[in-house]
PDB file of C-alpha atoms in Angstrom:
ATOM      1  CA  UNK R   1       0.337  -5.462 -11.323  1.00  0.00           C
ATOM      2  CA  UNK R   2       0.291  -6.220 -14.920  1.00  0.00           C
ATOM      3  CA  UNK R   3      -3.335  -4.131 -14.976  1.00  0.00           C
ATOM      4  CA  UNK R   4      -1.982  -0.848 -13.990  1.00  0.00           C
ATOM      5  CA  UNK R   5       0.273   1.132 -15.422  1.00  0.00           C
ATOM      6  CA  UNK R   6       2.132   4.044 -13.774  1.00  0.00           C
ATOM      7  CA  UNK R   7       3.441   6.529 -16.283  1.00  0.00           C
ATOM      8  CA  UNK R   8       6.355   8.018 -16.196  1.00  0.00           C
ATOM      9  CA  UNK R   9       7.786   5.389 -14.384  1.00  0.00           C
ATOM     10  CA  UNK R  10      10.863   8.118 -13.614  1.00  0.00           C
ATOM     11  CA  UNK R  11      10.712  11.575 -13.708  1.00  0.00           C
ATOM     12  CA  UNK R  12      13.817  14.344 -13.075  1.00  0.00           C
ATOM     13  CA  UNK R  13      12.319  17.656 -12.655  1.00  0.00           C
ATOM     14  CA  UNK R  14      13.100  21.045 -11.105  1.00  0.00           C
ATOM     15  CA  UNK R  15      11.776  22.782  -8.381  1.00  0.00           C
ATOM     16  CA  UNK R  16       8.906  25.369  -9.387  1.00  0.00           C
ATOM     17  CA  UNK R  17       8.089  23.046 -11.969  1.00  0.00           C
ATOM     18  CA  UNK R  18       3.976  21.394 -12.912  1.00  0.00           C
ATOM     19  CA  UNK R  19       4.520  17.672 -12.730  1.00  0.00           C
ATOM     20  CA  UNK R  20       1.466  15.276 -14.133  1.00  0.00           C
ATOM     21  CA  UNK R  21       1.855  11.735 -12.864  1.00  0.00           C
ATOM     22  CA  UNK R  22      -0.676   8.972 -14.571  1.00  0.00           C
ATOM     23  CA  UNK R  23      -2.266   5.459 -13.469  1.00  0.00           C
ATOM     24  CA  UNK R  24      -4.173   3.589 -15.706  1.00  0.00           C
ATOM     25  CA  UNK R  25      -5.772   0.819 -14.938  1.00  0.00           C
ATOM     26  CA  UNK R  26      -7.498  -2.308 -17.204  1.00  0.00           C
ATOM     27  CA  UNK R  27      -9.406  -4.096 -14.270  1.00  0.00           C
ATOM     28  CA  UNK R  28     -12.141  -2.010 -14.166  1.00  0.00           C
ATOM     29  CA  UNK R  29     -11.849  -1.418 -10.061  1.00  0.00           C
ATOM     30  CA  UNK R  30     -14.201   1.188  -8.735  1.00  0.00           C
ATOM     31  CA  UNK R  31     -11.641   2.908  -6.271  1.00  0.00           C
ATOM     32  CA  UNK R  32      -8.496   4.305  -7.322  1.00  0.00           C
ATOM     33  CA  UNK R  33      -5.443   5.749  -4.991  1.00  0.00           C
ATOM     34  CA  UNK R  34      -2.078   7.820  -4.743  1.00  0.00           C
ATOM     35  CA  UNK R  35       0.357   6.511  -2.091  1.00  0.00           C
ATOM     36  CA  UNK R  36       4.175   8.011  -1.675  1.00  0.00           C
ATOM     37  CA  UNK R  37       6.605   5.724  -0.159  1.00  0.00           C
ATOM     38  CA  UNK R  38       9.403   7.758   1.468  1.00  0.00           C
ATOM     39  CA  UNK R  39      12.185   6.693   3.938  1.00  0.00           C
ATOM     40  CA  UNK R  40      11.013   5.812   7.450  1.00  0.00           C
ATOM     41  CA  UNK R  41       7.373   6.743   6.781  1.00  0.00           C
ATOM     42  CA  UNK R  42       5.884   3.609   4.903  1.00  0.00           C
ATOM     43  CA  UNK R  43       3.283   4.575   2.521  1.00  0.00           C
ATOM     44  CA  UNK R  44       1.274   6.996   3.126  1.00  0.00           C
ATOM     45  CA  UNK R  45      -2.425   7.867   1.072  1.00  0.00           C
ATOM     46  CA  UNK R  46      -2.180  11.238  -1.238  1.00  0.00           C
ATOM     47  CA  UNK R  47      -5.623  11.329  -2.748  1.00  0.00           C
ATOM     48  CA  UNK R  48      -8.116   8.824  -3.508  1.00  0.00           C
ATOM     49  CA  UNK R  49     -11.320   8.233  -5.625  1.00  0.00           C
ATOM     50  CA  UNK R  50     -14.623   6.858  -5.092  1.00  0.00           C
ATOM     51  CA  UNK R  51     -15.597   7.127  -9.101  1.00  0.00           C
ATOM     52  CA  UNK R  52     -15.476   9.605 -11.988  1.00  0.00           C
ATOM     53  CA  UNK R  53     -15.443  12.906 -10.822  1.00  0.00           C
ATOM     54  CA  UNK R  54     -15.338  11.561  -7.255  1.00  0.00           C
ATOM     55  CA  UNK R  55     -12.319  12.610  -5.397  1.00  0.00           C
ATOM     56  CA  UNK R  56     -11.417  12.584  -1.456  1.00  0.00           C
ATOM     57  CA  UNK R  57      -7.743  13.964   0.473  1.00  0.00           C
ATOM     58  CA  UNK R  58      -6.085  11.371   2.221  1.00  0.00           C
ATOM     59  CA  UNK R  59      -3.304  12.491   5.094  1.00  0.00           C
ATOM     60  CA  UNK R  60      -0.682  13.783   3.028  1.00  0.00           C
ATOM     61  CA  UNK R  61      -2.519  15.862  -0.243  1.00  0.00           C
ATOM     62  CA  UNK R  62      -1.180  19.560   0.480  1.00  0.00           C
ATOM     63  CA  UNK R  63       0.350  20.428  -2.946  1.00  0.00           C
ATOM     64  CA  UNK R  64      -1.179  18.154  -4.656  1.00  0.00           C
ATOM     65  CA  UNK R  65      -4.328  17.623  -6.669  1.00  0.00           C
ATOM     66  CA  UNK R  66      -5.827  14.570  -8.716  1.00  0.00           C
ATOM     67  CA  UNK R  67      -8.444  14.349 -11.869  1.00  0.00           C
ATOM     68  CA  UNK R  68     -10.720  11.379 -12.639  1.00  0.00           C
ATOM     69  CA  UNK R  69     -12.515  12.004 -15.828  1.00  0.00           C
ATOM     70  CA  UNK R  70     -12.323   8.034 -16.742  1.00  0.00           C
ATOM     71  CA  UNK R  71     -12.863   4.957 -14.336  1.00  0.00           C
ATOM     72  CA  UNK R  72      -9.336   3.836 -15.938  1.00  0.00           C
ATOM     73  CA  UNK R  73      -7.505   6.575 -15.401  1.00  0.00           C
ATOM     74  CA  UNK R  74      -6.307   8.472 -12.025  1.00  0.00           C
ATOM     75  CA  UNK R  75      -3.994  11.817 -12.487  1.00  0.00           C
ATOM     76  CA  UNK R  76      -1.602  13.119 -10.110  1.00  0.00           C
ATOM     77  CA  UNK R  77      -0.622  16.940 -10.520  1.00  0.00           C
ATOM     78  CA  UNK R  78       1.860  18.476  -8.347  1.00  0.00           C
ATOM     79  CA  UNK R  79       1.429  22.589  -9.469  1.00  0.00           C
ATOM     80  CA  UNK R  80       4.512  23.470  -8.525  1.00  0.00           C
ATOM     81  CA  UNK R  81       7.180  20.925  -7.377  1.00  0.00           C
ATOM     82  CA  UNK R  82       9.311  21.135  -4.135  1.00  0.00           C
ATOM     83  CA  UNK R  83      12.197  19.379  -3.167  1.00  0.00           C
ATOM     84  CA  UNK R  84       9.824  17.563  -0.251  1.00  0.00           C
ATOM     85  CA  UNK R  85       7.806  15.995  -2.947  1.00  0.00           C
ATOM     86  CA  UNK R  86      10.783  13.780  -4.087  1.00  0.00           C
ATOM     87  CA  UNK R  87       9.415  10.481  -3.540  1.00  0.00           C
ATOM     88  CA  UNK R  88       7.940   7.394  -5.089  1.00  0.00           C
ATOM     89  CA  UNK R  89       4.519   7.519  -6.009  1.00  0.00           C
ATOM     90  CA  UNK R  90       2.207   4.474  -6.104  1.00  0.00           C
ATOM     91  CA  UNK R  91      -1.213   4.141  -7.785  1.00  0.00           C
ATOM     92  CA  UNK R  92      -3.730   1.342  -5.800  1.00  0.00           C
ATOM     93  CA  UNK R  93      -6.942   0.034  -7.236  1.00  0.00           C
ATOM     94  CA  UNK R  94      -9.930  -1.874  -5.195  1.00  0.00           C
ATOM     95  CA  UNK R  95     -13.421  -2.220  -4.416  1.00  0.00           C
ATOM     96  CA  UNK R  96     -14.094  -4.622  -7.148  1.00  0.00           C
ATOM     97  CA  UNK R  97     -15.100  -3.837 -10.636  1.00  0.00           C
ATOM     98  CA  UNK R  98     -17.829  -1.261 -11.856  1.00  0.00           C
ATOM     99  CA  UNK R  99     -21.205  -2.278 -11.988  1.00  0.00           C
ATOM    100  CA  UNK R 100     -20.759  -5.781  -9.890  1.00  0.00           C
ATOM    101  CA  UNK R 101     -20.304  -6.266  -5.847  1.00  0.00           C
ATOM    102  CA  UNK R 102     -18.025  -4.297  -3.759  1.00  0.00           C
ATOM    103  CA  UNK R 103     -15.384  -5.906  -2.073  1.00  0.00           C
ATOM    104  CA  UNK R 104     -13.509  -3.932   0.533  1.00  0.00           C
ATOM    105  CA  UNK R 105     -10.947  -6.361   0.608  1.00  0.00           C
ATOM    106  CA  UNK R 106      -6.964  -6.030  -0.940  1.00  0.00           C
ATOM    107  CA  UNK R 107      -5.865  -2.960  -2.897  1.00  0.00           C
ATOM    108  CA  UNK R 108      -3.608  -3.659  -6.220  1.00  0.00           C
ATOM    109  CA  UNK R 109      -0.351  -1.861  -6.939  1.00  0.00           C
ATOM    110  CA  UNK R 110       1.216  -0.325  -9.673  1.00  0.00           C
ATOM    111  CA  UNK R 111       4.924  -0.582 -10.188  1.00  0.00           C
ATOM    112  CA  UNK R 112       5.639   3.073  -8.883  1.00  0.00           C
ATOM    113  CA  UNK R 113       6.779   6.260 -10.220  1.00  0.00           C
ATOM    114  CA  UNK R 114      10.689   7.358  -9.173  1.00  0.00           C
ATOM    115  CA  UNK R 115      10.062  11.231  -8.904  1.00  0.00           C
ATOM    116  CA  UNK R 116      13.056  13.598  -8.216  1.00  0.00           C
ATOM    117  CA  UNK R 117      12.680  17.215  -7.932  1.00  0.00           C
ATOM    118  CA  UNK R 118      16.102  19.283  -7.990  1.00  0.00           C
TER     119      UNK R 118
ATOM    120  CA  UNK V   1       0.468   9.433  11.382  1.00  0.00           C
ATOM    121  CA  UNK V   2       1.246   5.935  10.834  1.00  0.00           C
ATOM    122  CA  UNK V   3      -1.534   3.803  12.591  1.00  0.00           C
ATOM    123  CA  UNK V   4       0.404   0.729  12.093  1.00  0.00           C
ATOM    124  CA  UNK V   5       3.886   0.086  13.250  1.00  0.00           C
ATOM    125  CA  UNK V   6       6.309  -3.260  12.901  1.00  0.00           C
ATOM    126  CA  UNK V   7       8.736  -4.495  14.761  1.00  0.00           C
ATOM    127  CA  UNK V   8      11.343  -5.121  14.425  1.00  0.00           C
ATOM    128  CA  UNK V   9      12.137  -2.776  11.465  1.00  0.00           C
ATOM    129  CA  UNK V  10      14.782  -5.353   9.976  1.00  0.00           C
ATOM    130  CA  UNK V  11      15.602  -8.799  10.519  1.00  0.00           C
ATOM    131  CA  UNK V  12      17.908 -11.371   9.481  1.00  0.00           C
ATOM    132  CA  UNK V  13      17.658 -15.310   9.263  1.00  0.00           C
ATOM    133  CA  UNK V  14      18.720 -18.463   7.598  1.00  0.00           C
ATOM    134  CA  UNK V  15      17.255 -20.136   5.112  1.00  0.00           C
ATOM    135  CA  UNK V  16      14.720 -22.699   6.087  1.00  0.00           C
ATOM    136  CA  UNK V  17      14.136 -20.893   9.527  1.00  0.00           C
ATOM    137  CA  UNK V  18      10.550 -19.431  10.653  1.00  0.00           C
ATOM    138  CA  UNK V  19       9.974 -15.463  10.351  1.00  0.00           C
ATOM    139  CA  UNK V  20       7.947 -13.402  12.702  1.00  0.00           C
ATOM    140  CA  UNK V  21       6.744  -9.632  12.260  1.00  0.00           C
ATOM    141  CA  UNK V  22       5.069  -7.808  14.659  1.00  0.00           C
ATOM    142  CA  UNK V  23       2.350  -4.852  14.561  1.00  0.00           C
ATOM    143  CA  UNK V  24       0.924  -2.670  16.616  1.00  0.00           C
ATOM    144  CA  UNK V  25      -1.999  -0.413  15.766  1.00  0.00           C
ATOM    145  CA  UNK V  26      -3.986   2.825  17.255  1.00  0.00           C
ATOM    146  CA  UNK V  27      -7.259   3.047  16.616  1.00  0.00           C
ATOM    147  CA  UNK V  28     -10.518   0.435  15.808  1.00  0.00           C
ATOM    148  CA  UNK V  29     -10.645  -1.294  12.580  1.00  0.00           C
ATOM    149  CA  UNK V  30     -12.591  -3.079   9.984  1.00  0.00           C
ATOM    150  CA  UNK V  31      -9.630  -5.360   8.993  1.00  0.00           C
ATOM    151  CA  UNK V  32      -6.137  -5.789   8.939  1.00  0.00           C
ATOM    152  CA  UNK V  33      -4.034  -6.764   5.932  1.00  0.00           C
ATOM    153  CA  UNK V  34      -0.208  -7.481   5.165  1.00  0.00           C
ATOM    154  CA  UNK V  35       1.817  -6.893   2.020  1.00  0.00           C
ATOM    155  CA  UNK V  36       5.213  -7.651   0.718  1.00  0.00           C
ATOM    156  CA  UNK V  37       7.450  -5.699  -1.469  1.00  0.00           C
ATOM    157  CA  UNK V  38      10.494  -6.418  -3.152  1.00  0.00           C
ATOM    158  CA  UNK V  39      13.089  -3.809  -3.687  1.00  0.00           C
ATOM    159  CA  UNK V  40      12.301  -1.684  -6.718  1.00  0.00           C
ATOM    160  CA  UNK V  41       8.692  -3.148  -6.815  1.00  0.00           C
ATOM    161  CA  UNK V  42       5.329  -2.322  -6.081  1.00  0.00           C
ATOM    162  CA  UNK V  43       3.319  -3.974  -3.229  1.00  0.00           C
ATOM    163  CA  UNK V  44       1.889  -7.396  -3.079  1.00  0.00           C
ATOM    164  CA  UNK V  45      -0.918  -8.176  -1.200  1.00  0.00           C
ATOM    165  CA  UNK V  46      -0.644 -11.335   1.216  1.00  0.00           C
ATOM    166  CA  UNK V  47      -3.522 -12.115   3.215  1.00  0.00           C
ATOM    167  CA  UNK V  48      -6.218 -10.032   4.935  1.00  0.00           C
ATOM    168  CA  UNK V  49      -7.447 -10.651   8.309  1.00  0.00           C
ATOM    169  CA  UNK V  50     -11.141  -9.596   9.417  1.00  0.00           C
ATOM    170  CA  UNK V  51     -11.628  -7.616  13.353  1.00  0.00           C
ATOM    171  CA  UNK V  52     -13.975 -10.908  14.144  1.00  0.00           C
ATOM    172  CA  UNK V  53     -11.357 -13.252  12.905  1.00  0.00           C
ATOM    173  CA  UNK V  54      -8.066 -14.133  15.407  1.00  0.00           C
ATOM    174  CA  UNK V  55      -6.388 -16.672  13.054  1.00  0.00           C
ATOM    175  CA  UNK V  56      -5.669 -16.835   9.721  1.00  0.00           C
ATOM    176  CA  UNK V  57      -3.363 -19.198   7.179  1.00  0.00           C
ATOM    177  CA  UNK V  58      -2.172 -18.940   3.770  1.00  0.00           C
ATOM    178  CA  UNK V  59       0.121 -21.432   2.209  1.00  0.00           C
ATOM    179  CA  UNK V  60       3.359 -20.811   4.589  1.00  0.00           C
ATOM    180  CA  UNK V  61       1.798 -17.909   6.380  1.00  0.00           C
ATOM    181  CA  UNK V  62       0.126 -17.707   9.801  1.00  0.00           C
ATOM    182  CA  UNK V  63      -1.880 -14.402  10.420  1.00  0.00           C
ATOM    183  CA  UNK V  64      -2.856 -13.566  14.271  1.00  0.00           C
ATOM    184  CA  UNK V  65      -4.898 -10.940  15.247  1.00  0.00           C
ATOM    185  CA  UNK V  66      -5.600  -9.483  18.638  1.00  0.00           C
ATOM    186  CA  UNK V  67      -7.688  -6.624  18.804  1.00  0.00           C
ATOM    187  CA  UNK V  68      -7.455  -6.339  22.597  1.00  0.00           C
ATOM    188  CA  UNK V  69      -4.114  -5.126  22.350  1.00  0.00           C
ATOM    189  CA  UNK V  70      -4.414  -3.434  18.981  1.00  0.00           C
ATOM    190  CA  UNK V  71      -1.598  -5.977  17.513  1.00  0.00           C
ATOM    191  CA  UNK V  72      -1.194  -8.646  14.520  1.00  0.00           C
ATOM    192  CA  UNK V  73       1.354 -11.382  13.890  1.00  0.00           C
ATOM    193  CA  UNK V  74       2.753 -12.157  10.522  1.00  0.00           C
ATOM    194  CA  UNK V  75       4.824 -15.630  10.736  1.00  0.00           C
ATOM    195  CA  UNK V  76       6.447 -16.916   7.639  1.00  0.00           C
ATOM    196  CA  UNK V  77       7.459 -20.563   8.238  1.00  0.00           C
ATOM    197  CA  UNK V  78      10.403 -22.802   6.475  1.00  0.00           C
ATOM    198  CA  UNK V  79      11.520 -19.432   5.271  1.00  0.00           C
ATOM    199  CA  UNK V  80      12.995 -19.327   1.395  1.00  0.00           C
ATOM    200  CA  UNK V  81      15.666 -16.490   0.176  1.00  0.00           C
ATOM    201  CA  UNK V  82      12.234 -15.452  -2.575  1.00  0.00           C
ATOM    202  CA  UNK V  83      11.379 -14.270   0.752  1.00  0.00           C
ATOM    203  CA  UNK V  84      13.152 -11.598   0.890  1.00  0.00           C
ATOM    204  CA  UNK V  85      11.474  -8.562   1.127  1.00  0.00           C
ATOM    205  CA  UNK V  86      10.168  -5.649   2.898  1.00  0.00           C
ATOM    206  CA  UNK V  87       6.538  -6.472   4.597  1.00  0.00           C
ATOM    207  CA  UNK V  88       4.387  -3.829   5.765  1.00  0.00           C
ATOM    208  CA  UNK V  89       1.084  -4.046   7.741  1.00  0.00           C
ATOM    209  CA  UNK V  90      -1.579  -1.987   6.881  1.00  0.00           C
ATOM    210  CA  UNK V  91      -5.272  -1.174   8.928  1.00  0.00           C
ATOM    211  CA  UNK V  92      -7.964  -0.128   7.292  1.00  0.00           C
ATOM    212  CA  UNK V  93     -10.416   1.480   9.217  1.00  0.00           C
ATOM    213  CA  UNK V  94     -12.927   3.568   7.033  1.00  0.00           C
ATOM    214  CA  UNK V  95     -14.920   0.923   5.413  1.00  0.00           C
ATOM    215  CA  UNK V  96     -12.592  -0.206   2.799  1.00  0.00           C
ATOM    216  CA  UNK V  97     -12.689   2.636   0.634  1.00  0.00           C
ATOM    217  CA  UNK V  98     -10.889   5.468   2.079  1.00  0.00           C
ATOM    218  CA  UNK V  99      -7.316   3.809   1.631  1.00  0.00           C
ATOM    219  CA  UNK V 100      -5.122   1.882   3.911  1.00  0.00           C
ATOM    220  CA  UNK V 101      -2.727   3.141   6.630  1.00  0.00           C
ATOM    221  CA  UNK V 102       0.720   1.554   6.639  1.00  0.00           C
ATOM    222  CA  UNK V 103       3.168   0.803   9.246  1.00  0.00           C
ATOM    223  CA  UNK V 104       6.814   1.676   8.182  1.00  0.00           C
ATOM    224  CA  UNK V 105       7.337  -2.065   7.539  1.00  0.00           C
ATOM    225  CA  UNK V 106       9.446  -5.295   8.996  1.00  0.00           C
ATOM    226  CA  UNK V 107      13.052  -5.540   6.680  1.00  0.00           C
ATOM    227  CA  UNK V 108      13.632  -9.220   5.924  1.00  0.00           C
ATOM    228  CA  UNK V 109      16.607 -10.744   4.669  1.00  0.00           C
ATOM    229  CA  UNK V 110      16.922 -14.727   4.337  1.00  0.00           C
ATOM    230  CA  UNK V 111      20.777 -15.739   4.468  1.00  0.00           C
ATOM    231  CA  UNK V 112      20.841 -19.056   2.081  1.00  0.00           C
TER     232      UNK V 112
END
């Protein structure tokens, strides 16, 4: 994962609370995604991109919303935090990079984001 | 809902010994992939598996695929403690660019 970057990479915060989670990325990789990981669920897809300015919900985005103004770089807002939304949050890239062949093939990970909301 | 599940969820051998995860999935798909994570890390992809393919090998591992009954194999062989890990299962349906659906994930733990 040493081309994306998930910042912060742990985050305290309190319930009511706007919460900004970033993924950047230096591969260049068309498609970008949000994943939380919580106990007994697996992973499970937030939000996901297709391109700048190109944004789709995935099975779990209620109370949250993302921003792609950059092919590098994928935000994560949650407006107003709840204590549900204590997780860890992983950023994805695929599809192969910008401008040459897709691949629908494997997605590549960032280290995570540890968020607690009090 | 989780489209892929594993079974078991944890399980425990010695070193040297031959691992096998199970999964079982709902709905069609366009291929099947596994990943490993260690604790405190983010996922690793392993080796992908195509909905025309059955069989698949990579280094140590053995993929299966049978899309008759919806299921895939994952079989780790002359296991190694570096093994140890969480490995999760993960269908992708949409075309490859609407995001994976994960199972909840097989536990391992390699006793040395």
């Amino acid at each position: 994962d040493a081309g994306i970057t998930q910042s912060p990479r742990h985050k305290v915060t309190e319930t009511g609370t706007p919460v900004t989670l970033r993924c950047h990325q230096t591969e260049n990789h068309r498609y970008m995604y949000w994943y939380r990981q919580d106990p007994g669920h697996g992973l499970r897809l937030i939000h996901y991109s297709y391109g700048v300015k190109d944004t789709d919900k995935g099975e779990v985005s209620d109370g949250y919303s993302v921003s792609r103004s950059k092919t590098e770089d994928f935000l994560l807002t949650l407006e107003s935090a709840t204590s549900s939304q204590t997780s860890v949050y992983f950023c994805a890239i695929s599809g192969g990079v910008v401008g040459g062949p897709r691949f629908y093939n494997e997605q590549f990970f960032g280290p995570g984001t540890r968020l607690t909301v009090l | 809902s989780q489209q892929g599940e594993e079974d078991p969820q944890a399980l425990s051998i010695q070193e040297g010994e031959n691992a096998t995860m199970n999964c079982s999935y709902k709905t069609s798909i366009n291929n099947l992939q596994w990943y490993r994570q260690n604790s405190g890390r983010g996922l690793v992809h392993l080796i992908l598996i195509r909905s025309n393919e059955r069989e698949k090998h990579s280094g140590r591992l053995r993929v299966t695929l049978d899309t008759s009954k919806k299921s895939s194999s994952l079989l780790i062989t002359a296991s190694r403690a570096a093994d140890t890990a969480s490995y999760f299962c993960a269908t992708d349906a949409g075309g490859g660019a609407d995001g994976l659906t994960f199972g909840k994930g097989t536990h391992l733990i390699i006793q040395p």
